[in-house]
mmCIF file of C-alpha atoms and ligand atoms in Angstrom:
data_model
loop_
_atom_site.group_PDB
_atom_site.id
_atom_site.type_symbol
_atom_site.label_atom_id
_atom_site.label_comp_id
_atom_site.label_asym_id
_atom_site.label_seq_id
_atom_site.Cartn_x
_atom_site.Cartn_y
_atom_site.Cartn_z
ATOM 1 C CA UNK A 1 17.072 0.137 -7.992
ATOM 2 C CA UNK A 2 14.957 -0.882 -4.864
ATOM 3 C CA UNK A 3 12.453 2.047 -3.508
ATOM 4 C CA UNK A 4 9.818 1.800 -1.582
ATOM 5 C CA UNK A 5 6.412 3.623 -3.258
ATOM 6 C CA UNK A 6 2.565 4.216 -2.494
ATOM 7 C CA UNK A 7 -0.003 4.057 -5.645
ATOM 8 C CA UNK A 8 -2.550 5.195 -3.916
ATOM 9 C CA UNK A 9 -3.398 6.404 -0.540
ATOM 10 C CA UNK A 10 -4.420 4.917 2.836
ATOM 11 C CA UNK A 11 -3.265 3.157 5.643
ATOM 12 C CA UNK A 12 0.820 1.767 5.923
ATOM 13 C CA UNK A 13 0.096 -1.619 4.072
ATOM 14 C CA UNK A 14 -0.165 0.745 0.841
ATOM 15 C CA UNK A 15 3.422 0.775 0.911
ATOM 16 C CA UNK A 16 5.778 -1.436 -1.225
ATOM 17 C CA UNK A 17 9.498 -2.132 -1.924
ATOM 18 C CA UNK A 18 9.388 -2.137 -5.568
ATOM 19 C CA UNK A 19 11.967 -2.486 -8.570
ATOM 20 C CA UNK A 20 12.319 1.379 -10.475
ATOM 21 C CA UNK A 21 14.578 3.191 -12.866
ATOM 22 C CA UNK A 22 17.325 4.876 -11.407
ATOM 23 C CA UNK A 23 16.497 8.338 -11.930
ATOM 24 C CA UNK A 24 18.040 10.796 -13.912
ATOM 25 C CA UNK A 25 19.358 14.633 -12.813
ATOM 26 C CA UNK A 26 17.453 17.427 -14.503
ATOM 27 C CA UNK A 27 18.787 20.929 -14.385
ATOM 28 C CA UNK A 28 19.875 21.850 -11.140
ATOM 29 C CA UNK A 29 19.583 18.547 -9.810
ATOM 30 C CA UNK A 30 22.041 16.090 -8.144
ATOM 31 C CA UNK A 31 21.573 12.181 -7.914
ATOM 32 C CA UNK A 32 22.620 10.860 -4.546
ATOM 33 C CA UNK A 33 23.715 7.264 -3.444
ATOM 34 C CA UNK A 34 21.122 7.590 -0.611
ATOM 35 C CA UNK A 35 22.822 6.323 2.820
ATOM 36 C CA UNK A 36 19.437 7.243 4.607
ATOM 37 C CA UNK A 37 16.202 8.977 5.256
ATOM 38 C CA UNK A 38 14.365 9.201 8.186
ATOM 39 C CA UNK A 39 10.512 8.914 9.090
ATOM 40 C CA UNK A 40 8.898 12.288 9.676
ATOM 41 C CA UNK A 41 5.280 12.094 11.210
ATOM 42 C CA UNK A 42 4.246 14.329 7.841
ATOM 43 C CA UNK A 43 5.596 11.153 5.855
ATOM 44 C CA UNK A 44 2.445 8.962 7.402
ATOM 45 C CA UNK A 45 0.081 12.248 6.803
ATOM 46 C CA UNK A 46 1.047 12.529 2.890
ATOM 47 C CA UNK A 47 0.823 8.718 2.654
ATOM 48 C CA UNK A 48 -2.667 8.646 4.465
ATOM 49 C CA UNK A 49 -3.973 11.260 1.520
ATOM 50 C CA UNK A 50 -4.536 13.992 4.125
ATOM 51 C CA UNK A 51 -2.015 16.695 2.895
ATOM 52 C CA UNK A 52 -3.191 16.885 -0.618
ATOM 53 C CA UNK A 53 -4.028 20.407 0.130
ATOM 54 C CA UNK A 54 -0.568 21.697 1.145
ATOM 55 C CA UNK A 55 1.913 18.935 -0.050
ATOM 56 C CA UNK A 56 0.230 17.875 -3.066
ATOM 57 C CA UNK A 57 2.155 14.589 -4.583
ATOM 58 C CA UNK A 58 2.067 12.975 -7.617
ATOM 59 C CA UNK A 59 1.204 8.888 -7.496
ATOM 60 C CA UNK A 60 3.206 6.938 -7.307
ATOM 61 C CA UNK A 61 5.148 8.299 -4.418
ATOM 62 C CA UNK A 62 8.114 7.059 -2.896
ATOM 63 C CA UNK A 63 8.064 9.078 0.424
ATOM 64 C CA UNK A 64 11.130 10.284 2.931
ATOM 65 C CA UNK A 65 11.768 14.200 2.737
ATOM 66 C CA UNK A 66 15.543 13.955 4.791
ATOM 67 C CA UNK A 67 18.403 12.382 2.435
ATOM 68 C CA UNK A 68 21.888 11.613 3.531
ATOM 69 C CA UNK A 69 24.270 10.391 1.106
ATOM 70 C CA UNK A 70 26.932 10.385 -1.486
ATOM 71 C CA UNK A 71 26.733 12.829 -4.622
ATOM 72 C CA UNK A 72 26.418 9.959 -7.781
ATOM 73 C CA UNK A 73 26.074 12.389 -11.056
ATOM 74 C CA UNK A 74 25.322 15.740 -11.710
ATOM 75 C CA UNK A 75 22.818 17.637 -14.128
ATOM 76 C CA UNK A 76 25.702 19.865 -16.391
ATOM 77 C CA UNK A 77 26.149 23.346 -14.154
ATOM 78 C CA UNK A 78 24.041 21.909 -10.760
ATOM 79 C CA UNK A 79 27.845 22.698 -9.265
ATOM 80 C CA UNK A 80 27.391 25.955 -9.923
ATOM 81 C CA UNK A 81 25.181 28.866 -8.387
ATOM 82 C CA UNK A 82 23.674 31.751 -10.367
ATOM 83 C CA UNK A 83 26.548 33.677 -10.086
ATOM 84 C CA UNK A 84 28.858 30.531 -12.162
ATOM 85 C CA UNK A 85 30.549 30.092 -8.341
ATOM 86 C CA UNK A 86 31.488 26.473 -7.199
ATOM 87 C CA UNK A 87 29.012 24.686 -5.151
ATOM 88 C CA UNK A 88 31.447 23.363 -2.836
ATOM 89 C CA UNK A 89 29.571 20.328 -1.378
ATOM 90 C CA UNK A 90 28.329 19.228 -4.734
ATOM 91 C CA UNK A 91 31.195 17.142 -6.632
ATOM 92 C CA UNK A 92 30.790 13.755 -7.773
ATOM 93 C CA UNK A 93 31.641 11.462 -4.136
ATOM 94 C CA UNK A 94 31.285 13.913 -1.422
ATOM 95 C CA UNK A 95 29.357 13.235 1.602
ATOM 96 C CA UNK A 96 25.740 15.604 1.591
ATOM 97 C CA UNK A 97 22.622 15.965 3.599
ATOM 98 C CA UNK A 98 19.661 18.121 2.495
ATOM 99 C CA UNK A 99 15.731 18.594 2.315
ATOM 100 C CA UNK A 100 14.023 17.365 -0.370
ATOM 101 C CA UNK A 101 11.008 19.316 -1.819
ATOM 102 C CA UNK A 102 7.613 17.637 -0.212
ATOM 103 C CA UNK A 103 5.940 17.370 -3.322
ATOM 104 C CA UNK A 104 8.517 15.167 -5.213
ATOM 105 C CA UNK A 105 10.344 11.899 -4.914
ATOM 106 C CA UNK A 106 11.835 11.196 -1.597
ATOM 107 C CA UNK A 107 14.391 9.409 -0.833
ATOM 108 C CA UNK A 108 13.214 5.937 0.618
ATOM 109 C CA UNK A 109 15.113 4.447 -2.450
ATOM 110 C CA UNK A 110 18.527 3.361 -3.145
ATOM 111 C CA UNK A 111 19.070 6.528 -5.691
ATOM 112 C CA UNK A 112 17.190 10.324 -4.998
ATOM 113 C CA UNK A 113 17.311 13.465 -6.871
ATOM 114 C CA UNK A 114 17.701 16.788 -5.076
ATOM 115 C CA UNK A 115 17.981 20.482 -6.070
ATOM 116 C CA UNK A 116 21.770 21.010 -5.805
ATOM 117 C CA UNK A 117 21.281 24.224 -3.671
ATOM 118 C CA UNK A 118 19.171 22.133 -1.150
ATOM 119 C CA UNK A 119 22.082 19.871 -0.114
ATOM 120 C CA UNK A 120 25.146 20.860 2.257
ATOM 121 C CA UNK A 121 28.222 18.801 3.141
ATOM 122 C CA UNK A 122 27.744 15.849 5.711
ATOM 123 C CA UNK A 123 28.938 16.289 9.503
ATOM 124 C CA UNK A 124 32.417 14.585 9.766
ATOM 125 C CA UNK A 125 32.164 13.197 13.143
ATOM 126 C CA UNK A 126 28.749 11.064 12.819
ATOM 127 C CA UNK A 127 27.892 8.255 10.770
ATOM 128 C CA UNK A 128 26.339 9.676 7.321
ATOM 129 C CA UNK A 129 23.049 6.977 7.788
ATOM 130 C CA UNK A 130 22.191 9.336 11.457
ATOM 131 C CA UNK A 131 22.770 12.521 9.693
ATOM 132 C CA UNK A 132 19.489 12.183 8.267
ATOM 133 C CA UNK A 133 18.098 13.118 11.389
ATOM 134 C CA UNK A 134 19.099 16.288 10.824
ATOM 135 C CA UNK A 135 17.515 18.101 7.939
ATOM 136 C CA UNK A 136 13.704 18.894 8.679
ATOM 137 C CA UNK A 137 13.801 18.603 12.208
ATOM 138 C CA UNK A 138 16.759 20.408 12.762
ATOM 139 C CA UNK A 139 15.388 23.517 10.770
ATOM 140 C CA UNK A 140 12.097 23.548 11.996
ATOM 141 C CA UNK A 141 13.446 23.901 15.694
ATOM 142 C CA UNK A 142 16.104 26.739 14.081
ATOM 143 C CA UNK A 143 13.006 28.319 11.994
ATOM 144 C CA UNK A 144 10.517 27.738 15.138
ATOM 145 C CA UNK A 145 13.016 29.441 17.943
ATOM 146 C CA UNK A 146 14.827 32.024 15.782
ATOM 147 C CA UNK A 147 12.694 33.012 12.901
ATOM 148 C CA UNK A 148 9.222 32.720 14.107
ATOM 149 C CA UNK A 149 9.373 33.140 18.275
ATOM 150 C CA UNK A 150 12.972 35.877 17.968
ATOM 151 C CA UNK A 151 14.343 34.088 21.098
ATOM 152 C CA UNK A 152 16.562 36.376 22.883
ATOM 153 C CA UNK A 153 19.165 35.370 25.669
ATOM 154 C CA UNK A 154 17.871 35.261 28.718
ATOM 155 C CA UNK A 155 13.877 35.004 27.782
ATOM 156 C CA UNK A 156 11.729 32.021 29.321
ATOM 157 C CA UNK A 157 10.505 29.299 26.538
ATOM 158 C CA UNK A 158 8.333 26.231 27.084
ATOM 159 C CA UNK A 159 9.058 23.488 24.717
ATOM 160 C CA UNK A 160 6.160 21.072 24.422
ATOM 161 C CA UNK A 161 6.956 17.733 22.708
ATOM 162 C CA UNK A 162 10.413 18.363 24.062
ATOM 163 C CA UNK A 163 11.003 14.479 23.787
ATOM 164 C CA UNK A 164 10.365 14.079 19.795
ATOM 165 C CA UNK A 165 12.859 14.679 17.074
ATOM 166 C CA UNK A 166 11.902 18.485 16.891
ATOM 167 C CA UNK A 167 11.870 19.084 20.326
ATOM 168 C CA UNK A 168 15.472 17.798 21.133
ATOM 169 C CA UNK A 169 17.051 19.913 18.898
ATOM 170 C CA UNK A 170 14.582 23.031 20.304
ATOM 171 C CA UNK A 171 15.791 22.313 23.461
ATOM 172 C CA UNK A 172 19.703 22.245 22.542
ATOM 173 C CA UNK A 173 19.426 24.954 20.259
ATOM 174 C CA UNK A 174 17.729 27.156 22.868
ATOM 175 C CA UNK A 175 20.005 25.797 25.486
ATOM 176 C CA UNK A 176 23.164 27.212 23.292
ATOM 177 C CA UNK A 177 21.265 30.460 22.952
ATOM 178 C CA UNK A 178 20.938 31.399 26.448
ATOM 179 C CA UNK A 179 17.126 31.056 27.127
ATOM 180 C CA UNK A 180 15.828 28.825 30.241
ATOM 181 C CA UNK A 181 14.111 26.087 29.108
ATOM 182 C CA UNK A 182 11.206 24.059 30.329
ATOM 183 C CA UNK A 183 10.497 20.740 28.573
ATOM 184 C CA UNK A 184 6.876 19.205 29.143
ATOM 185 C CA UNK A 185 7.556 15.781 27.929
ATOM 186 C CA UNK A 186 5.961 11.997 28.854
ATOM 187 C CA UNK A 187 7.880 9.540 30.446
ATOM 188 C CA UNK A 188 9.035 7.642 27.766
ATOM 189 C CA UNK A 189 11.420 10.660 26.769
ATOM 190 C CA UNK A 190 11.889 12.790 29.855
ATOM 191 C CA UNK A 191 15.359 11.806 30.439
ATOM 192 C CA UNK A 192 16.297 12.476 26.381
ATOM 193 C CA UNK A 193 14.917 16.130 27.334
ATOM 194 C CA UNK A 194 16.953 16.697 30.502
ATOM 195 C CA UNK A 195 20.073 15.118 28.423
ATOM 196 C CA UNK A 196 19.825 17.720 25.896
ATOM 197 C CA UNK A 197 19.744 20.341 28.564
ATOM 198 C CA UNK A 198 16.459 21.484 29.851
ATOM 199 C CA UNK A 199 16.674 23.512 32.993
ATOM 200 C CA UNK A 200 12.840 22.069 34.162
ATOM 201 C CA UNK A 201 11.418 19.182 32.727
ATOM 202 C CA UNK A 202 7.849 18.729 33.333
ATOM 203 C CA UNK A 203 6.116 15.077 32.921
ATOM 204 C CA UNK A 204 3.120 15.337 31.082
ATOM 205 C CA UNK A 205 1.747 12.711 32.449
ATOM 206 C CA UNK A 206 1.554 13.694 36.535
ATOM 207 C CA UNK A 207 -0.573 16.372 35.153
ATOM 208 C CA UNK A 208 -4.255 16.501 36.742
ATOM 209 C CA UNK A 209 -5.365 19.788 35.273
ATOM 210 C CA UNK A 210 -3.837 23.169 33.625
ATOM 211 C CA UNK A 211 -3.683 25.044 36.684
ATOM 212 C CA UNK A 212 -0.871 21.701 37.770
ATOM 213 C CA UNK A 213 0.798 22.849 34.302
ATOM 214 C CA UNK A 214 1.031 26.588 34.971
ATOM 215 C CA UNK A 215 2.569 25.775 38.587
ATOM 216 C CA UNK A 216 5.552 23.434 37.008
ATOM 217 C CA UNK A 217 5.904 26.038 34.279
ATOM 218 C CA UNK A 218 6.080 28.667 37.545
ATOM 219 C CA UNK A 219 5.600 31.791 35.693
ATOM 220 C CA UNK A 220 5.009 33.399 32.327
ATOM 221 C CA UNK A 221 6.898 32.139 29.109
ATOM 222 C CA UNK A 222 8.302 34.763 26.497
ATOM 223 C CA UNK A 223 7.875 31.991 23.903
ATOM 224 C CA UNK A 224 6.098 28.497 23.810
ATOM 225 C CA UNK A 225 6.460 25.961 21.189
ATOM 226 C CA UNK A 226 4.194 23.329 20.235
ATOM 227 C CA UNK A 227 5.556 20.515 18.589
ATOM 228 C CA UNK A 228 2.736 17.770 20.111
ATOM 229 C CA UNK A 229 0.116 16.224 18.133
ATOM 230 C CA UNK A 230 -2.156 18.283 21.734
ATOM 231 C CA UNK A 231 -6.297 18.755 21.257
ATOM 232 C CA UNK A 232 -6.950 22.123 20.465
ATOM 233 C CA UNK A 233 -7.780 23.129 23.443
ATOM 234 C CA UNK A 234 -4.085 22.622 24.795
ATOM 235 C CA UNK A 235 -3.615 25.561 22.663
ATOM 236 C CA UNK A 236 -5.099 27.657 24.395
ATOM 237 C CA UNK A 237 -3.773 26.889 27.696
ATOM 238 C CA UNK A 238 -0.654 27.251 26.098
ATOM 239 C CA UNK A 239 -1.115 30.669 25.032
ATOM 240 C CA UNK A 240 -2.313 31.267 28.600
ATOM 241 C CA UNK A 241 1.127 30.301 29.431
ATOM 242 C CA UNK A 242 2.564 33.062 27.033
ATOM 243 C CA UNK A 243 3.331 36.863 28.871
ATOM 244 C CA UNK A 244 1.950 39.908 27.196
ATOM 245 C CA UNK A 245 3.803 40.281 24.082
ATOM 246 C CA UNK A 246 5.191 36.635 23.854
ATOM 247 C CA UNK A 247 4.390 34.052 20.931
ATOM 248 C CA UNK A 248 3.024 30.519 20.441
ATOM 249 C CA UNK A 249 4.971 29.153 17.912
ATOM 250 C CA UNK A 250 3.097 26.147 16.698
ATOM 251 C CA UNK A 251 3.949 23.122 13.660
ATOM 252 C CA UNK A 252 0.748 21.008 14.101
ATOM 253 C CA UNK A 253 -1.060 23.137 11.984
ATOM 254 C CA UNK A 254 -3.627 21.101 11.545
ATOM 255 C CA UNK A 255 -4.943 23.435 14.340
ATOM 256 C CA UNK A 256 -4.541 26.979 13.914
ATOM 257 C CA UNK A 257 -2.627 28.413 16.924
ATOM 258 C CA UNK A 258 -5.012 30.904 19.146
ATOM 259 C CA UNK A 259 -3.635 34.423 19.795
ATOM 260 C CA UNK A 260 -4.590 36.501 22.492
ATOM 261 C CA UNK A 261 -4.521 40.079 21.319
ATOM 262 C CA UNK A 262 -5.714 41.622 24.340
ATOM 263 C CA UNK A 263 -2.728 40.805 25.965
ATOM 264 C CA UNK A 264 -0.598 40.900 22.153
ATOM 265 C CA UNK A 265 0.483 37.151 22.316
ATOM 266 C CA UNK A 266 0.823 35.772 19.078
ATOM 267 C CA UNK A 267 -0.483 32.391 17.574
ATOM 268 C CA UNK A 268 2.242 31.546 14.527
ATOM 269 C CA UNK A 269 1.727 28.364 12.401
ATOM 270 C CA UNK A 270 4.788 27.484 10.982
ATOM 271 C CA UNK A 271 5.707 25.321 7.865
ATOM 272 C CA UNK A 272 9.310 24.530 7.660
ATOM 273 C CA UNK A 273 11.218 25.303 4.432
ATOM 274 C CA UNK A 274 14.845 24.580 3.497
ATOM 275 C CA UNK A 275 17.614 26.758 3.886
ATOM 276 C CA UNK A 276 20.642 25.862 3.351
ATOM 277 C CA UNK A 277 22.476 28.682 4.873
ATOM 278 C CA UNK A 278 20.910 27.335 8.182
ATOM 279 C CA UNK A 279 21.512 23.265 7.498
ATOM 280 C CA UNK A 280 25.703 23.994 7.433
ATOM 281 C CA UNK A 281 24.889 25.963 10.333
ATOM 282 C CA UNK A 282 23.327 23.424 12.027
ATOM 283 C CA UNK A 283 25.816 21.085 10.268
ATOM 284 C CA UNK A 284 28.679 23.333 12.244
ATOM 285 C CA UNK A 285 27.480 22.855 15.245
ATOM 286 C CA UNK A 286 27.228 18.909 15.514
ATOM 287 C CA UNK A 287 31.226 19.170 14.095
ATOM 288 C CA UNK A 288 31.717 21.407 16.901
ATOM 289 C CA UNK A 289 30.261 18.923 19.569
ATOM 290 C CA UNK A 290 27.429 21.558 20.618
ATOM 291 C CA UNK A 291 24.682 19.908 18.796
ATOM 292 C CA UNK A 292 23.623 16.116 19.388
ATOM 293 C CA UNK A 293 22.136 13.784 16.795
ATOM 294 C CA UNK A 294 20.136 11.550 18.649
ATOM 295 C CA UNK A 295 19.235 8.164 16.734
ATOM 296 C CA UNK A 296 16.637 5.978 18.693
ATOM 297 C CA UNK A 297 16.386 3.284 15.451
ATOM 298 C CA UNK A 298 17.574 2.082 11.923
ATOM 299 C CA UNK A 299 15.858 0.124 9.981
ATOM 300 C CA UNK A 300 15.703 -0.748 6.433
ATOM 301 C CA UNK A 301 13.774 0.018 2.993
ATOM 302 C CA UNK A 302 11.810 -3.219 3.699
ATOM 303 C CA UNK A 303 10.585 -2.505 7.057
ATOM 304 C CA UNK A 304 9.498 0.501 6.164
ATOM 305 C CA UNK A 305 5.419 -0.129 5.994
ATOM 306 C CA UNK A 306 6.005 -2.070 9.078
ATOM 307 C CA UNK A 307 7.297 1.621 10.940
ATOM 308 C CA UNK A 308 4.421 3.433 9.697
ATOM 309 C CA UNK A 309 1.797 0.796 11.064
ATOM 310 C CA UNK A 310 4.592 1.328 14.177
ATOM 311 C CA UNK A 311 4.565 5.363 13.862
ATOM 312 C CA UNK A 312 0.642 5.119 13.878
ATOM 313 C CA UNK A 313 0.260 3.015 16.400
ATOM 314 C CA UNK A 314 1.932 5.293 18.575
ATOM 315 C CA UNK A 315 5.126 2.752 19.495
ATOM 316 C CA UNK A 316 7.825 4.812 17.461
ATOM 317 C CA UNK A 317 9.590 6.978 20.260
ATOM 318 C CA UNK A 318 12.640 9.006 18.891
ATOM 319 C CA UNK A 319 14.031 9.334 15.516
ATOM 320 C CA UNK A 320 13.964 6.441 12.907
ATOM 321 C CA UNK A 321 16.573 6.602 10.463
ATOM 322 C CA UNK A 322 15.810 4.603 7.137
ATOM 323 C CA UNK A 323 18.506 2.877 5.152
ATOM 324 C CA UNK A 324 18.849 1.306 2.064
HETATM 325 N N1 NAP B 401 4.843 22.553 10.400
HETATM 326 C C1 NAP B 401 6.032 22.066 10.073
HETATM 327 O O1 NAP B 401 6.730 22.611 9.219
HETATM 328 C C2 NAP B 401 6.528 20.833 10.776
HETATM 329 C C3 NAP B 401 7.849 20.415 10.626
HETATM 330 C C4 NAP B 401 8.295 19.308 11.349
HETATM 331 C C5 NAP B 401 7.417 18.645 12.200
HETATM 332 N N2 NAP B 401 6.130 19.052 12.272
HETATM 333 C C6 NAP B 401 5.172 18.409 13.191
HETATM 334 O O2 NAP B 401 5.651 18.691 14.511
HETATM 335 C C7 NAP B 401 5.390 17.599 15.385
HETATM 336 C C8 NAP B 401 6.699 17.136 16.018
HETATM 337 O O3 NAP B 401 7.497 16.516 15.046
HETATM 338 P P1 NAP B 401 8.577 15.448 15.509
HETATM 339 O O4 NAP B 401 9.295 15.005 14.303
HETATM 340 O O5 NAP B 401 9.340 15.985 16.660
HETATM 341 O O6 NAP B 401 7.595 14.274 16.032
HETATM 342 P P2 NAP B 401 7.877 13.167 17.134
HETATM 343 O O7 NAP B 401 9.302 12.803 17.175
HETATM 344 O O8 NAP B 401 6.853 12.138 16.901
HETATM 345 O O9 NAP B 401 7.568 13.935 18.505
HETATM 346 C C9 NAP B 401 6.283 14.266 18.926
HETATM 347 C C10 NAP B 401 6.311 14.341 20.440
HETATM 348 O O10 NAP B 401 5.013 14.756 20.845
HETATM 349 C C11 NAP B 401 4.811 14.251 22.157
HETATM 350 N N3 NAP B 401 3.383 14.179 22.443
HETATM 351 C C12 NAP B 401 2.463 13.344 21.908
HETATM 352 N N4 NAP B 401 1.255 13.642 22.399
HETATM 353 C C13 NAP B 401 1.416 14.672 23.270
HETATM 354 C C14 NAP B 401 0.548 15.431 24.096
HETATM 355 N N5 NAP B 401 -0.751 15.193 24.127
HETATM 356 N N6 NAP B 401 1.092 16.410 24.870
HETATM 357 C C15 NAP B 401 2.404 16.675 24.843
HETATM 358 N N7 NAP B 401 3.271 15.986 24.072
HETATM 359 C C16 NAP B 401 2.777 15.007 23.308
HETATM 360 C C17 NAP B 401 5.509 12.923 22.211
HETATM 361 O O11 NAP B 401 6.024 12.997 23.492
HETATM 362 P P3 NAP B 401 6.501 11.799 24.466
HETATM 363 O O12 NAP B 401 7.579 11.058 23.726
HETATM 364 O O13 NAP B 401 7.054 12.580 25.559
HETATM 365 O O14 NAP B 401 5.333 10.959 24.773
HETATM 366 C C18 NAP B 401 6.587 13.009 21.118
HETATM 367 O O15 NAP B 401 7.870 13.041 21.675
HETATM 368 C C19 NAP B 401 4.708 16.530 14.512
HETATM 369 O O16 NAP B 401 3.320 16.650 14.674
HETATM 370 C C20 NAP B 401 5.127 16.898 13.099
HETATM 371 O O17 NAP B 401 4.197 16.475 12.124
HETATM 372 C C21 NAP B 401 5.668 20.123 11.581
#
């Protein structure tokens, strides 16, 4: 089969559509007919070397963390949970979506392996290629909002990076749970934000100083999310942002997120994990026409080096969906 893999780290020209076995289940694990991936920015930090710490891979890689596909062959018992019940979405031909673990095999390939409890059945009403959109973007805004900031109806959150993959589903998803939301996003994507439903949408880029950011925001924040590649010291006027008791929920954590304890506003850094309890959830909600998928690009497995030099050149705007 074709799949694109990395030998050794570095820049995107490391990157090659090669010729590989078509891999085989273990226990537990499903083989999927991949229909897609997408590009996460994490894919260009594991493939640069720089995540060795946390999301240690083996080389060769073949990177891509969302799948969307068709269930191929089954590892004897992967349709079954620990209790011998049916795993409904796992038969041979239906339609799944899941997160793959970060430290194995992605799915940049024509064939990928996944745990059968990581994988969920397909929405119906979108193509199965753009449901890879959904996995790890989709659950770290459900993680970020519900799990780590405990957004409650009516509260006040700021979404920054409200344009990006993350942030459009933040800003539905918060949207749907009755919080006001304020969306600090560049031009490029301000009109995705106020699509999905922001209530303010601030422009990132008529802003002189943080004292112009505080006025927009016009008032205190129970909860602020950063999902922006932001200097550290964006941080911390985001924290300033945050009322007494609020949190800073924040997924570059490359930085650490400042708290302010005086005032008992919490820094969180988050890492996303897979749940699939949350994915049909999520899954539910695009079926039920309350949750958008946006797509802003396919391409294929060959292009794929070319979208990372893209991704790190800063020209990829919106979600890239990968297909075999
Ligand atoms: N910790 C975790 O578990 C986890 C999970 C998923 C993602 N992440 C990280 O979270 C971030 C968002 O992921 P994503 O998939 O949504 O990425 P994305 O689609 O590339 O979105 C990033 C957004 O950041 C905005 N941005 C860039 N520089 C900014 C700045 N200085 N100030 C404000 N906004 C800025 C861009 O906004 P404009 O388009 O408006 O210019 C872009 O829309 C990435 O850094 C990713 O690595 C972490």
């Amino acid at each position: 089969m074709k799949a694109v893999r990395y030998s050794q780290f570095g820049d995107a020209d490391v990157l090659h559509l090669e010729d590989v076995a078509v891999p085989v289940p273990a226990a537990g694990q499903v083989r999927v007919r991949v229909a897609a991936t997408s590009f996460n920015p994490v894919d260009a930090s594991i493939r640069a070397g720089g995540m060795q710490g946390p999301i240690p891979v083996a080389l060769p890689h073949t990177p891509g963390i969302d799948v969307a596909g068709t269930v191929d062959a089954l590892a004897p018992g992967a349709d079954q949970d620990d209790d011998g019940g049916a795993r409904g979405p796992v038969a041979v031909g239906r339609s799944v979506i899941g997160f793959l673990p970060m430290t194995g095999a992605g799915a940049s390939a024509e064939f990928a392996l996944a745990p059968a409890d990581a994988l969920v059945a397909a929405p119906t009403s979108v193509d199965l290629a753009d449901a890879a959109a959904l996995p790890i973007t989709g659950l770290t805004a459900w993680q970020a909002l519900f799990e780590h900031g405990d957004l409650q109806r009516g509260q006040r959150v700021l979404v920054n990076g409200a344009g990006g993959a993350v942030g459009l589903y933040a800003v539905q998803l918060a949207v749907a749970a009755g919080a006001h939301v304020i969306g600090v996003a560049g031009p490029r994507s301000a009109e995705r934000v106020r699509a999905a439903g922001a209530h303010v949408v601030v422009d990132r880029s008529s802003l002189g100083s943080s004292g112009e950011l505080a006025a927009a925001v016009g008032g205190p924040v129970d909860l602020a999310l950063n999902l922006a590649p932001v200097e550290p010291q964006q941080l911390t006027v985001l924290v300033g942002l945050v009322g007494d008791g609020g949190r800073l929920v924040n997924t570059t954590v490359w930085m650490p997120a400042p708290s302010d304890e005086g005032r008992g506003v919490r820094g969180v850094d988050m890492f996303v994990r897979s749940n699939a309890g949350q994915l049909a959830e999520l899954v539910r909600r695009v079926d039920a026409g309350e949750l958008r998928i946006a797509v802003a690009e396919r391409v294929g497995l060959a292009d794929l080096p070319a979208l990372h030099a893209r991704a790190a050149a800063g020209e990829v705007s919106g979600k890239v969906v990968v297909v075999p």
